[in-house]
Coordinates of C-alpha atoms and ligand atoms in Angstrom, one line a residue:
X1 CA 1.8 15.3 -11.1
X2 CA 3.6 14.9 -14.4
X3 CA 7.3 15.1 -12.2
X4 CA 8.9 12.2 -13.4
X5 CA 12.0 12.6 -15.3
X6 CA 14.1 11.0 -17.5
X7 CA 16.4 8.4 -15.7
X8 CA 19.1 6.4 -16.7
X9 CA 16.9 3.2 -16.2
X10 CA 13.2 2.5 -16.6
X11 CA 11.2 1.8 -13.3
X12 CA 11.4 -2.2 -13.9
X13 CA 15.2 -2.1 -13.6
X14 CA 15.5 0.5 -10.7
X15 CA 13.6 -2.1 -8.6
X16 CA 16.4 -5.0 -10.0
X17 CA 19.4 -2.7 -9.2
X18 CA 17.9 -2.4 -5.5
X19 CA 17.2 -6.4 -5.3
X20 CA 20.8 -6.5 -6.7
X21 CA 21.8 -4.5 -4.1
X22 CA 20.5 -6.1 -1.2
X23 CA 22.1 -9.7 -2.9
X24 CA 25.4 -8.2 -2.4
X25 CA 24.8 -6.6 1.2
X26 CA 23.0 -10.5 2.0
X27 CA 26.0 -12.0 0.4
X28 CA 23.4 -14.3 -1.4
X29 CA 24.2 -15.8 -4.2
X30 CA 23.5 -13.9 -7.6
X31 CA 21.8 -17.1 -9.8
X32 CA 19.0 -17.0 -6.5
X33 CA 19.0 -13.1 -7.2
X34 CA 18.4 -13.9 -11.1
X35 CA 15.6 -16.2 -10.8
X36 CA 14.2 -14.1 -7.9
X37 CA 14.0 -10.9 -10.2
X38 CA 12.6 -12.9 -13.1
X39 CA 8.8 -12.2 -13.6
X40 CA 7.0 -15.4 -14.2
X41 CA 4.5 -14.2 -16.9
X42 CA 3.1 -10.8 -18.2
X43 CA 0.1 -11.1 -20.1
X44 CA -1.1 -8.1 -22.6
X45 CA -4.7 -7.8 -23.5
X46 CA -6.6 -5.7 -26.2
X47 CA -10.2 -5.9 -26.3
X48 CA -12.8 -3.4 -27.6
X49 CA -15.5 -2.0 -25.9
X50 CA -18.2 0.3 -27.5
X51 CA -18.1 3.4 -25.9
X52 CA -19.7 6.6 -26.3
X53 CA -17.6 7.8 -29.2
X54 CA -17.5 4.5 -31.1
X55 CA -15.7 1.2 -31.0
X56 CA -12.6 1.9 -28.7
X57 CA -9.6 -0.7 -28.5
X58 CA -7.9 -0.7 -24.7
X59 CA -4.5 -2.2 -23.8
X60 CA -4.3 -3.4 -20.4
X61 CA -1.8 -6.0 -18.5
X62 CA -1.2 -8.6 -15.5
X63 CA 1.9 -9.4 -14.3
X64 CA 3.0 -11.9 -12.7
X65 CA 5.9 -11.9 -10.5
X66 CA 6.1 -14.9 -8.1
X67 CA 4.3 -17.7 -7.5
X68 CA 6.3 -19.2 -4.9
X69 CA 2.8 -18.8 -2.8
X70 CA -0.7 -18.3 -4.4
X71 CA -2.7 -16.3 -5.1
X72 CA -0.4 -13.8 -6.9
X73 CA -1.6 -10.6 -5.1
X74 CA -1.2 -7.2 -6.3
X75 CA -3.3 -4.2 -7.0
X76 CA -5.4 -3.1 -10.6
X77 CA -4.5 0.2 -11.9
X78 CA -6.4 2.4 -14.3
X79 CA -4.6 5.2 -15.7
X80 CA -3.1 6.9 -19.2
X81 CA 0.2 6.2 -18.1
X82 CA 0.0 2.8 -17.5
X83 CA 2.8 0.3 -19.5
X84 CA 4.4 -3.3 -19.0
X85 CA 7.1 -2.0 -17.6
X86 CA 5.7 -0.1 -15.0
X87 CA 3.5 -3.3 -14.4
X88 CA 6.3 -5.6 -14.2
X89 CA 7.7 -3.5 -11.6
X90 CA 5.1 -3.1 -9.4
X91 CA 4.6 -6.9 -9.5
X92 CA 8.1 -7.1 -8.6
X93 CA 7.6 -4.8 -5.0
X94 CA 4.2 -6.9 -4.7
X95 CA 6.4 -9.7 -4.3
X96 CA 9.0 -8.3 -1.5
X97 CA 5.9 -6.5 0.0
X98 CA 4.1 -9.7 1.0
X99 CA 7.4 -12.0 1.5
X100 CA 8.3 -8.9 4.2
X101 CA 4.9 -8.8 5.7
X102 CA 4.8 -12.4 5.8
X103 CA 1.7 -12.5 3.9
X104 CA 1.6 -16.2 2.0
X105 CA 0.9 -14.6 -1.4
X106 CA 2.7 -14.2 -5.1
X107 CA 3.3 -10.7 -6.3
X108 CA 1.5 -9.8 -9.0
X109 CA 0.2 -5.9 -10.8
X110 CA -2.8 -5.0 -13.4
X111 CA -2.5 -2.4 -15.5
X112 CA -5.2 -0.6 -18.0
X113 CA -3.9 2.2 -20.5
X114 CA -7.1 4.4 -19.4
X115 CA -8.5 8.0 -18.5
X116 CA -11.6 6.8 -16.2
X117 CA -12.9 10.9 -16.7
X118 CA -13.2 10.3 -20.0
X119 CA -15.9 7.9 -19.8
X120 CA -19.2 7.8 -17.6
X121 CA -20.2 4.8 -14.7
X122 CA -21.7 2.9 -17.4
X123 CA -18.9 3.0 -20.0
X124 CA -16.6 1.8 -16.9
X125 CA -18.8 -1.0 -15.6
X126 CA -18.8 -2.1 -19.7
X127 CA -14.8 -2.0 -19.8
X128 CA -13.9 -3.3 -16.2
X129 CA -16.7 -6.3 -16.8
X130 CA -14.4 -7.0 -20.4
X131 CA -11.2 -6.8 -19.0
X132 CA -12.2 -9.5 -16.2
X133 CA -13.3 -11.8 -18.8
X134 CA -10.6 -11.3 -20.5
X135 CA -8.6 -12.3 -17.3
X136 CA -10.5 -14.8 -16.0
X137 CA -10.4 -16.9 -19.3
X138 CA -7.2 -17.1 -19.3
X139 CA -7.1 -18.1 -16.2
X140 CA -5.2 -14.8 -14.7
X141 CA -8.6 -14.1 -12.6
X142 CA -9.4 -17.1 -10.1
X143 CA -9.6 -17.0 -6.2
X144 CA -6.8 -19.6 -5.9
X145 CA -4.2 -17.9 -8.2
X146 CA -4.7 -14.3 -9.1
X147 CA -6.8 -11.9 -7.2
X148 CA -6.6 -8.4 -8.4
X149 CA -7.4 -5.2 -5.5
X150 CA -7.6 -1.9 -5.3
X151 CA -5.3 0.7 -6.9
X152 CA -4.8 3.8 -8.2
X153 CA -7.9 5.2 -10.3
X154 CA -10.1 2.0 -8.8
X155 CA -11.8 1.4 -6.2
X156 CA -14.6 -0.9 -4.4
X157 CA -16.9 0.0 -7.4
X158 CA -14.7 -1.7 -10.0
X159 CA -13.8 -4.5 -7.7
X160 CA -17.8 -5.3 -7.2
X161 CA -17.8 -5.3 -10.9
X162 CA -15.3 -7.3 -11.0
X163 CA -16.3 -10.3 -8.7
X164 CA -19.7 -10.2 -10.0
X165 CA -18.2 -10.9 -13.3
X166 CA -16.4 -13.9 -12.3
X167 CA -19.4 -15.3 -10.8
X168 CA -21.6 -14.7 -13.8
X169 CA -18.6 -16.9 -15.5
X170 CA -18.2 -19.2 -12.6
X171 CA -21.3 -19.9 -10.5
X172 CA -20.6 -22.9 -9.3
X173 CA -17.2 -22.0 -7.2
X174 CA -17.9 -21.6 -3.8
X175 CA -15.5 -19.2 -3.1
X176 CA -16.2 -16.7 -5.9
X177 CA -16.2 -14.0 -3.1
X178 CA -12.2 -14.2 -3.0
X179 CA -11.2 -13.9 -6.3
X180 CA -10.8 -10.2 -5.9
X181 CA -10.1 -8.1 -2.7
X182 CA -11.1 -4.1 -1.5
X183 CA -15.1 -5.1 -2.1
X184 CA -17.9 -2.9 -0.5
X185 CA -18.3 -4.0 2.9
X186 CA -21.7 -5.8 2.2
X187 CA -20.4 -7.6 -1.4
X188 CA -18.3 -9.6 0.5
X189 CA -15.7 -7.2 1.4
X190 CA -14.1 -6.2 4.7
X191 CA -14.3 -2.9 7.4
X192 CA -11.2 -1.4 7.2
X193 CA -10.0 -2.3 3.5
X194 CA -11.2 0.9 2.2
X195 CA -8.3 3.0 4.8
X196 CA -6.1 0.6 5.3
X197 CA -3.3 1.8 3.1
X198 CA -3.2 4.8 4.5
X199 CA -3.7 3.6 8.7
X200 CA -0.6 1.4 8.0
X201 CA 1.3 4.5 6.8
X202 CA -0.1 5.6 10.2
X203 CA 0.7 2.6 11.9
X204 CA 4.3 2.9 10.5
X205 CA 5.4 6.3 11.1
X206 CA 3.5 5.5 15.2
X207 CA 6.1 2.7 15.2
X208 CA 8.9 4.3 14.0
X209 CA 8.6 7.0 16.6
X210 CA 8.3 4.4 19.3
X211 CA 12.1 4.3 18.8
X212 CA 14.0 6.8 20.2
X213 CA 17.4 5.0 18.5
X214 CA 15.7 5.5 15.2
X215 CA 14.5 8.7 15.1
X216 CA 17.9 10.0 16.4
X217 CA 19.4 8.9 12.8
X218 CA 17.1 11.9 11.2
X219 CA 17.7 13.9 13.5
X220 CA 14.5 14.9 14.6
X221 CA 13.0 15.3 18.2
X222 CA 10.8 12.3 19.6
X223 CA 7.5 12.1 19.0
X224 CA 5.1 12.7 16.5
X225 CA 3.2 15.5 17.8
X226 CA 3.5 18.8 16.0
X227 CA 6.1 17.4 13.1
X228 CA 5.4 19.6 10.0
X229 CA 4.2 17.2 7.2
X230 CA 3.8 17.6 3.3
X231 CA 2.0 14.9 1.6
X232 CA 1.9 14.9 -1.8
X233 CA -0.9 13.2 -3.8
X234 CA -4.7 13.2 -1.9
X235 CA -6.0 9.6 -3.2
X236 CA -6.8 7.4 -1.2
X237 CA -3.6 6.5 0.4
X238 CA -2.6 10.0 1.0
X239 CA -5.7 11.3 2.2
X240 CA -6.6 8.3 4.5
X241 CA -2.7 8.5 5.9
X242 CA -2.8 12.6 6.6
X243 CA -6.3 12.7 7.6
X244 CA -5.6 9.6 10.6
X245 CA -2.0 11.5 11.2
X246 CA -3.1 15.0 11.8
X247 CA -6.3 13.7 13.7
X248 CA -4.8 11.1 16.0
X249 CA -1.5 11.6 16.1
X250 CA -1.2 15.6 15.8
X251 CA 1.0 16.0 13.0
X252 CA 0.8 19.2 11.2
X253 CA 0.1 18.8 7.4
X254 CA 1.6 22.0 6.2
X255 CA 1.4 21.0 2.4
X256 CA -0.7 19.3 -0.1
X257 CA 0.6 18.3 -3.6
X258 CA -2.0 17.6 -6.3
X259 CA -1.9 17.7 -9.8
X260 CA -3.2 21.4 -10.2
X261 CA -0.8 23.0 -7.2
X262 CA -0.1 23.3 -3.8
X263 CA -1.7 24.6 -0.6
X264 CA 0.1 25.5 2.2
X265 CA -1.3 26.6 5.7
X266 CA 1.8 26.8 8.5
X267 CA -0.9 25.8 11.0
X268 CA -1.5 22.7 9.4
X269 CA -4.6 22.1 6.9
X270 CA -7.5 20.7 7.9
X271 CA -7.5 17.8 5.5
X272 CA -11.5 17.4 5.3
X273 CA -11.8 20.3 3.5
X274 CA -8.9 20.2 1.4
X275 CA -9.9 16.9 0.2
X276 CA -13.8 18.5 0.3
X277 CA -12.4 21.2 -2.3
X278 CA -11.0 18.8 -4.9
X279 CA -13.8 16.8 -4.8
X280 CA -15.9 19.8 -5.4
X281 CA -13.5 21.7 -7.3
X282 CA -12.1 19.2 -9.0
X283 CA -8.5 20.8 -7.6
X284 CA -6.4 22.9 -5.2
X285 CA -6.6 26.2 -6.9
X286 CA -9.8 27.6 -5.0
X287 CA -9.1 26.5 -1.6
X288 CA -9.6 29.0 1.1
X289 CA -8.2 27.3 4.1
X290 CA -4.2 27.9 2.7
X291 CA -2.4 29.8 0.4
X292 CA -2.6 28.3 -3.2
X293 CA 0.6 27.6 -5.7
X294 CA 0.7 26.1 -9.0
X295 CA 4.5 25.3 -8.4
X296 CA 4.0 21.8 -7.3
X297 CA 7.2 20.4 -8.3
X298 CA 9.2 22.5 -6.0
X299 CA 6.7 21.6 -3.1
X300 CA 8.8 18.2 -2.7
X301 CA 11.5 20.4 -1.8
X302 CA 10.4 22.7 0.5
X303 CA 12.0 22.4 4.3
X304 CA 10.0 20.4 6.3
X305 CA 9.8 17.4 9.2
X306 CA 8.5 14.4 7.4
X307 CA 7.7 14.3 3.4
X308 CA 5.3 11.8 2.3
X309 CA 5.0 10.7 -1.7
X310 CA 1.8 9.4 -1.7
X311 CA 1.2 9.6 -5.6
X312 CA 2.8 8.4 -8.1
X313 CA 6.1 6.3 -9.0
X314 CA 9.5 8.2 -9.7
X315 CA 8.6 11.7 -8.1
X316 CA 12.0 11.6 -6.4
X317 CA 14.6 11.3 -8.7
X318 CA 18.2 12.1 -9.3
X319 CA 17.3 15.4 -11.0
X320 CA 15.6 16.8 -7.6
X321 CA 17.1 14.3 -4.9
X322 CA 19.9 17.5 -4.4
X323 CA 17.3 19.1 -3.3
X324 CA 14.7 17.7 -0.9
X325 CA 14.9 19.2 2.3
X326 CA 13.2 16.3 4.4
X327 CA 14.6 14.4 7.0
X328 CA 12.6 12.0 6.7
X329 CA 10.9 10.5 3.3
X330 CA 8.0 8.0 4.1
X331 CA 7.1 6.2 1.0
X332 CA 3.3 6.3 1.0
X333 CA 3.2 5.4 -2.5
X334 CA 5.2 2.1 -4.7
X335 CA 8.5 3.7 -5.8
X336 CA 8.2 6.5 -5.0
X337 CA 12.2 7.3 -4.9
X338 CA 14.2 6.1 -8.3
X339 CA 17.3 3.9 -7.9
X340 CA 19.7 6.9 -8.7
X341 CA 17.6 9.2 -6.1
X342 CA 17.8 6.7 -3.1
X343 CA 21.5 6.5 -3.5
X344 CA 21.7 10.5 -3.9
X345 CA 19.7 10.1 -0.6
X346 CA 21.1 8.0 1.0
X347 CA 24.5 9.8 1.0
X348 CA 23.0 12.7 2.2
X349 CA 21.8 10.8 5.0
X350 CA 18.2 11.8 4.6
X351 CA 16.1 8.7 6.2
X352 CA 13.7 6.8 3.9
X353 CA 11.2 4.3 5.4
X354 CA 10.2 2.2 2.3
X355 CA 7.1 1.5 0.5
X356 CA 7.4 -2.2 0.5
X357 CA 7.1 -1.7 4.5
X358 CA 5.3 1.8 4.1
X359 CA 2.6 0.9 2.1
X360 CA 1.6 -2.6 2.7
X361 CA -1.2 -2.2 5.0
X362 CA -3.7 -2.2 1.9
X363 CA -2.6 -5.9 0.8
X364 CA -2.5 -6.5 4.7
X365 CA -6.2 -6.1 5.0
X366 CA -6.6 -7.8 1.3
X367 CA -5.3 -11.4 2.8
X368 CA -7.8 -10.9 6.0
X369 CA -10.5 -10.4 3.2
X370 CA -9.6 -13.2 1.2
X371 CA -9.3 -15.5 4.6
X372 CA -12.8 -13.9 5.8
X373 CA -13.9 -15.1 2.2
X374 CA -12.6 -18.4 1.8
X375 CA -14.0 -19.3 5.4
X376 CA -17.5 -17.9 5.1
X377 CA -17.5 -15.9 8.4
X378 CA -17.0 -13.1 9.5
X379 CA -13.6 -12.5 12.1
X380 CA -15.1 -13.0 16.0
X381 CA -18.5 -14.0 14.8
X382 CA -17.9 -16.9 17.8
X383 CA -16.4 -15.3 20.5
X384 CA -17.1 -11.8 20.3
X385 CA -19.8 -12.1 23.4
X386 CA -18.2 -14.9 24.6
X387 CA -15.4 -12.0 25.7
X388 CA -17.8 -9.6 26.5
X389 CA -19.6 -12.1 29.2
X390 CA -16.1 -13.0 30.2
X391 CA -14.7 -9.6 30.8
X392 CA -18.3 -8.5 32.7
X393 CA -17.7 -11.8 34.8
X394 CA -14.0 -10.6 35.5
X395 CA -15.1 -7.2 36.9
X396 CA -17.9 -8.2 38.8
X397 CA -15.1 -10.6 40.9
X398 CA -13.0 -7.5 40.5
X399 CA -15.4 -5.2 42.2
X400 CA -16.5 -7.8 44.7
X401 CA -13.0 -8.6 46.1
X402 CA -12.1 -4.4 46.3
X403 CA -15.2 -3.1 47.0
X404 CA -15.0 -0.6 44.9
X405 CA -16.8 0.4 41.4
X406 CA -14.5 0.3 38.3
X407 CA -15.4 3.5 36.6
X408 CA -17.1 3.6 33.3
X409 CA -14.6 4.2 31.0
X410 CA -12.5 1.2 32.0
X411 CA -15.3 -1.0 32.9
X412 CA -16.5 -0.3 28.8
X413 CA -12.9 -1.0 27.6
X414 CA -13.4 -4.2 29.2
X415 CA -16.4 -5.8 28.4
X416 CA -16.0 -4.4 25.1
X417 CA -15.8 -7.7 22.6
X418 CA -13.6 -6.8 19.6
X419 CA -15.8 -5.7 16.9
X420 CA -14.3 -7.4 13.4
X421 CA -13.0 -3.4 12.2
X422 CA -11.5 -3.9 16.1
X423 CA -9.7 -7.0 15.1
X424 CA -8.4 -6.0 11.5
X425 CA -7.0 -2.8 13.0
X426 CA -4.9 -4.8 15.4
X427 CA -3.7 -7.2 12.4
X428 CA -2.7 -4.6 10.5
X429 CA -0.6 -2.8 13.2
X430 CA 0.9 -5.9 14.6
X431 CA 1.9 -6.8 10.7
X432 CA 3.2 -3.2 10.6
X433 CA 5.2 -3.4 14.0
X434 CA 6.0 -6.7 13.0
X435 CA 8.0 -5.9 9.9
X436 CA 9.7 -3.1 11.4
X437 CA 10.6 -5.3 14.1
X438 CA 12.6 -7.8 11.4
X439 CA 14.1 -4.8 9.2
X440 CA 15.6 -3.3 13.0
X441 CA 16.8 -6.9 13.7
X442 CA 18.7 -7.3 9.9
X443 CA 20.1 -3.9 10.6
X444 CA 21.4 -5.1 13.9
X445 CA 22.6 -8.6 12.9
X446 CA 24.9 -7.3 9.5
X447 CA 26.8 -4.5 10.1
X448 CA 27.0 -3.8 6.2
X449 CA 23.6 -2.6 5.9
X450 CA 22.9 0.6 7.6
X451 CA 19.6 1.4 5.7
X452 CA 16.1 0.4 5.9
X453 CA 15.4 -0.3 2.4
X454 CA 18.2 -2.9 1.9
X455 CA 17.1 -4.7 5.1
X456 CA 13.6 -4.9 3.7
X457 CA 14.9 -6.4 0.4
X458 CA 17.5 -8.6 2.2
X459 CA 14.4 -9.9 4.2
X460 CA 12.0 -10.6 1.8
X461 CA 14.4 -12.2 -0.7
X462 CA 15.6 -14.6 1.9
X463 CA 12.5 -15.6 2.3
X464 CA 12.1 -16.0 -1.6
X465 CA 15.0 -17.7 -2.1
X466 CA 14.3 -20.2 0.7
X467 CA 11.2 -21.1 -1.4
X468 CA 12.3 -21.1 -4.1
X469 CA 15.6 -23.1 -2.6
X470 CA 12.8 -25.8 -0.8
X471 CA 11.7 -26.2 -4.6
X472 CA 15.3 -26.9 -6.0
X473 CA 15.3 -23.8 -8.2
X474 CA 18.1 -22.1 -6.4
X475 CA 21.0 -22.2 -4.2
X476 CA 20.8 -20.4 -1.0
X477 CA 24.4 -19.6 0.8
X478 CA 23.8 -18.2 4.4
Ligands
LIG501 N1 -2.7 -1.8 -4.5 C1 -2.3 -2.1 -3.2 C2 -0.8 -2.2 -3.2 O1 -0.1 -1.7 -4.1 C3 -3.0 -3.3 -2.6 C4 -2.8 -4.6 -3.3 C5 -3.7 -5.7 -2.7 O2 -4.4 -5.5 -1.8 O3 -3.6 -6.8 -3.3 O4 -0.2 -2.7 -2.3

């Protein structure tokens, strides 16, 4: 998905110019902006690894952006394109992610310059385990202050090789489990980590659509039934977000975007079996349930309902932004839209839900983990039966008083005790309605901002600023 082009500014400074942005619209003063932007430390690391082909020499980075709150969170990211910059800048949207979802953590990003297919499970294991030594002795791996996740090209495998690292390092910490997040389910990990990128996409778009006022500003009609979706990239995120949308909410998902082509289906694709082929086909180009295209960069701009980037950084930019036919752009992936192309946008009045709202379900579930890890139980280990007996108690007086048997559907929905998969899924969407609920408020309480994206920033970096203001390291002028 090789779309990006060449902008007038590198991904690190597009992120700046929006913070910039939203200091003006705040009318916050521009030192707290400067110190807010400022990324605290960004450690490179080479380190060789003997690999199949010999002695090989990878380049990989952490970033940190804030500490204002610890850990620094953010995701790890294996791939060829990988650089500081990029880094930096998704340490940077870590940062006004978790400030806007109120989750207490720093914003930090990992980075290794890698091709995973080039190398086999054990090659990996060998190269994740020295990159977490590498991190951890220098003290940019620890539960308390930098706890790497998920990302693009990793996965639970690499964060189980991860923690088990740290623990062969440090045995003796007793919460070894937390010092990385988006582990299997039974090393210490969570239900629900694995999907939850893509449900809070889900959860987003659900609560966007509960608001008819909104949705008139893209002009589409009310409700999410039968809006014709294309979602470009099938990872995780993508996949997980079109496979809950089309089978919960009834969207059609009339195009997928992967690196090899497009498939399109009118009807909507059945999203098992297109992410079936590419696992078995390793691509697009031999699937039978839609019509096949190579021409994936003009995908974006086909006409459609709802467009979802959920690949890589920079695949809207000011060379295409003319273009897109959307109404509305939900930003499935970090950055998705360039500075230049969100102001193209903008003007054109095509509606963007942002990725630092979007797309922050994953890091969501990531502080649940970390809290299930630090406290060494499991979420409604004490009074899951405790509500069952009390909700069988409640309908037996129910029943008694009306004479009348509740039918079983109802009578299971309440003596039901949440399961913990029960109780992240309701975190996450009340963090998701939560955050929309704040960026509707700052819209409504400063007239100057009219767009989503702004509000997002305006909210997260008043909530920097107070922290960093309640430290004495900047001014903050309401
Ligand atoms: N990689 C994810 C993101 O970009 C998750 C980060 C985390 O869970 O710490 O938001």
């Amino acid at each position: 998905m090789a779309n990006q082009k060449q902008e007038s500014m590198s991904f690190r400074e597009g992120v700046e110019r929006m913070v910039d942005r939203a200091t003006l619209a705040a009318g916050l003063d521009t030192n707290t902006a400067r110190v807010i932007k400022a990324s605290s430390a960004v450690l490179q690391i080479r380190f060789p690894v003997k690999v199949h082909s010999g002695v090989e020499v990878f380049t990989g980075w952490w970033s940190v952006h804030s500490t204002h709150r610890l850990p620094a969170k953010g995701g790890l990211r294996f791939a060829p394109h990988v650089n500081q910059d990029e880094t930096e800048a998704l340490s940077a949207l870590m940062s006004y992610k978790c400030a806007l979802a109120d989750i207490p953590f720093g914003g930090a990003k990992g980075g290794l310059m890698i091709n995973p297919s080039h190398y086999n499970e054990d090659e990996l294991r060998d190269i994740t385990r020295h990159f977490a030594q590498e991190l951890a002795r220098r003290g940019f791996l620890d539960p308390a202050t930098n706890v790497p996740a998920p990302d693009m090209g990793t996965s639970a495998r690499e964060m189980s090789w991860i923690a088990d690292t740290y623990k062969s390092l440090y045995p003796e910490d007793i919460n070894q489990d937390a010092c990385v997040t988006g582990k299997p389910v039974n090393r210490g990990g969570i239900p629900g980590r694995t999907e939850a990128t893509g449900k809070g996409v889900q959860y987003a778009l659900q609560e966007f659509f509960r608001h008819p006022d909104e949705v008139a500003k893209t002009g589409l009609s009310d409700g999410l039934t039968d809006k014709r979706v294309v979602i470009q990239g099938l990872g995780n995120v993508g996949y997980h977000a079109a496979k809950f949308l089309s089978e919960e909410d009834n969207v059609k998902i009339v195009a997928v975007i992967e690196r090899d082509g497009v498939v399109y289906n009118e009807e909507g694709l059945n999203i098992h079996d297109v992410r079936q082929c590419m696992v078995e086909q390793g691509g697009l180009r031999d699937f039978t349930g839609g019509q096949f295209s190579e021409n994936h960069h003009e995908a974006l701009e086909m006409e459609c309902d709802i467009l979802i980037p959920a690949a890589l950084e920079s695949q809207i930019h000011a060379d295409n932004a003319m273009r897109i036919q959307a109404k509305l752009i939900v930003e499935a992936a970090n950055g998705p839209v360039t500075y230049e192309a969100d102001e193209i946008l903008r003007r054109r009045g095509i509606v963007m839900l942002p990725d630092v709202w979007v797309n922050a379900g994953g890091v969501t579930v990531s502080y649940f983990e970390w809290s299930r890890n630090l406290s060494h139980m499991r979420f409604g280990r004490l009074q899951r039966r405790f509500d069952e007996l009390r909700g069988a108690n409640y309908l037996r007086a129910l029943e008694d008083v009306s004479g009348q048997e509740v039918p079983a559907k109802i009578r299971s929905q309440i003596v039901h005790g949440a399961s913990e998969l029960d109780l992240v899924r309701s975190g996450l969407d009340d963090t998701m309605r939560s955050a929309f609920s704040d960026i509707r408020d700052t819209i409504k309480h400063n007239p100057e901002i009219h767009d989503y994206r702004t509000a997002a920033f305006v909210i997260a970096i008043r909530k920097l600023a107070q922290s960093y203001y309640d430290l004495g390291l900047a001014e903050v002028r309401e």
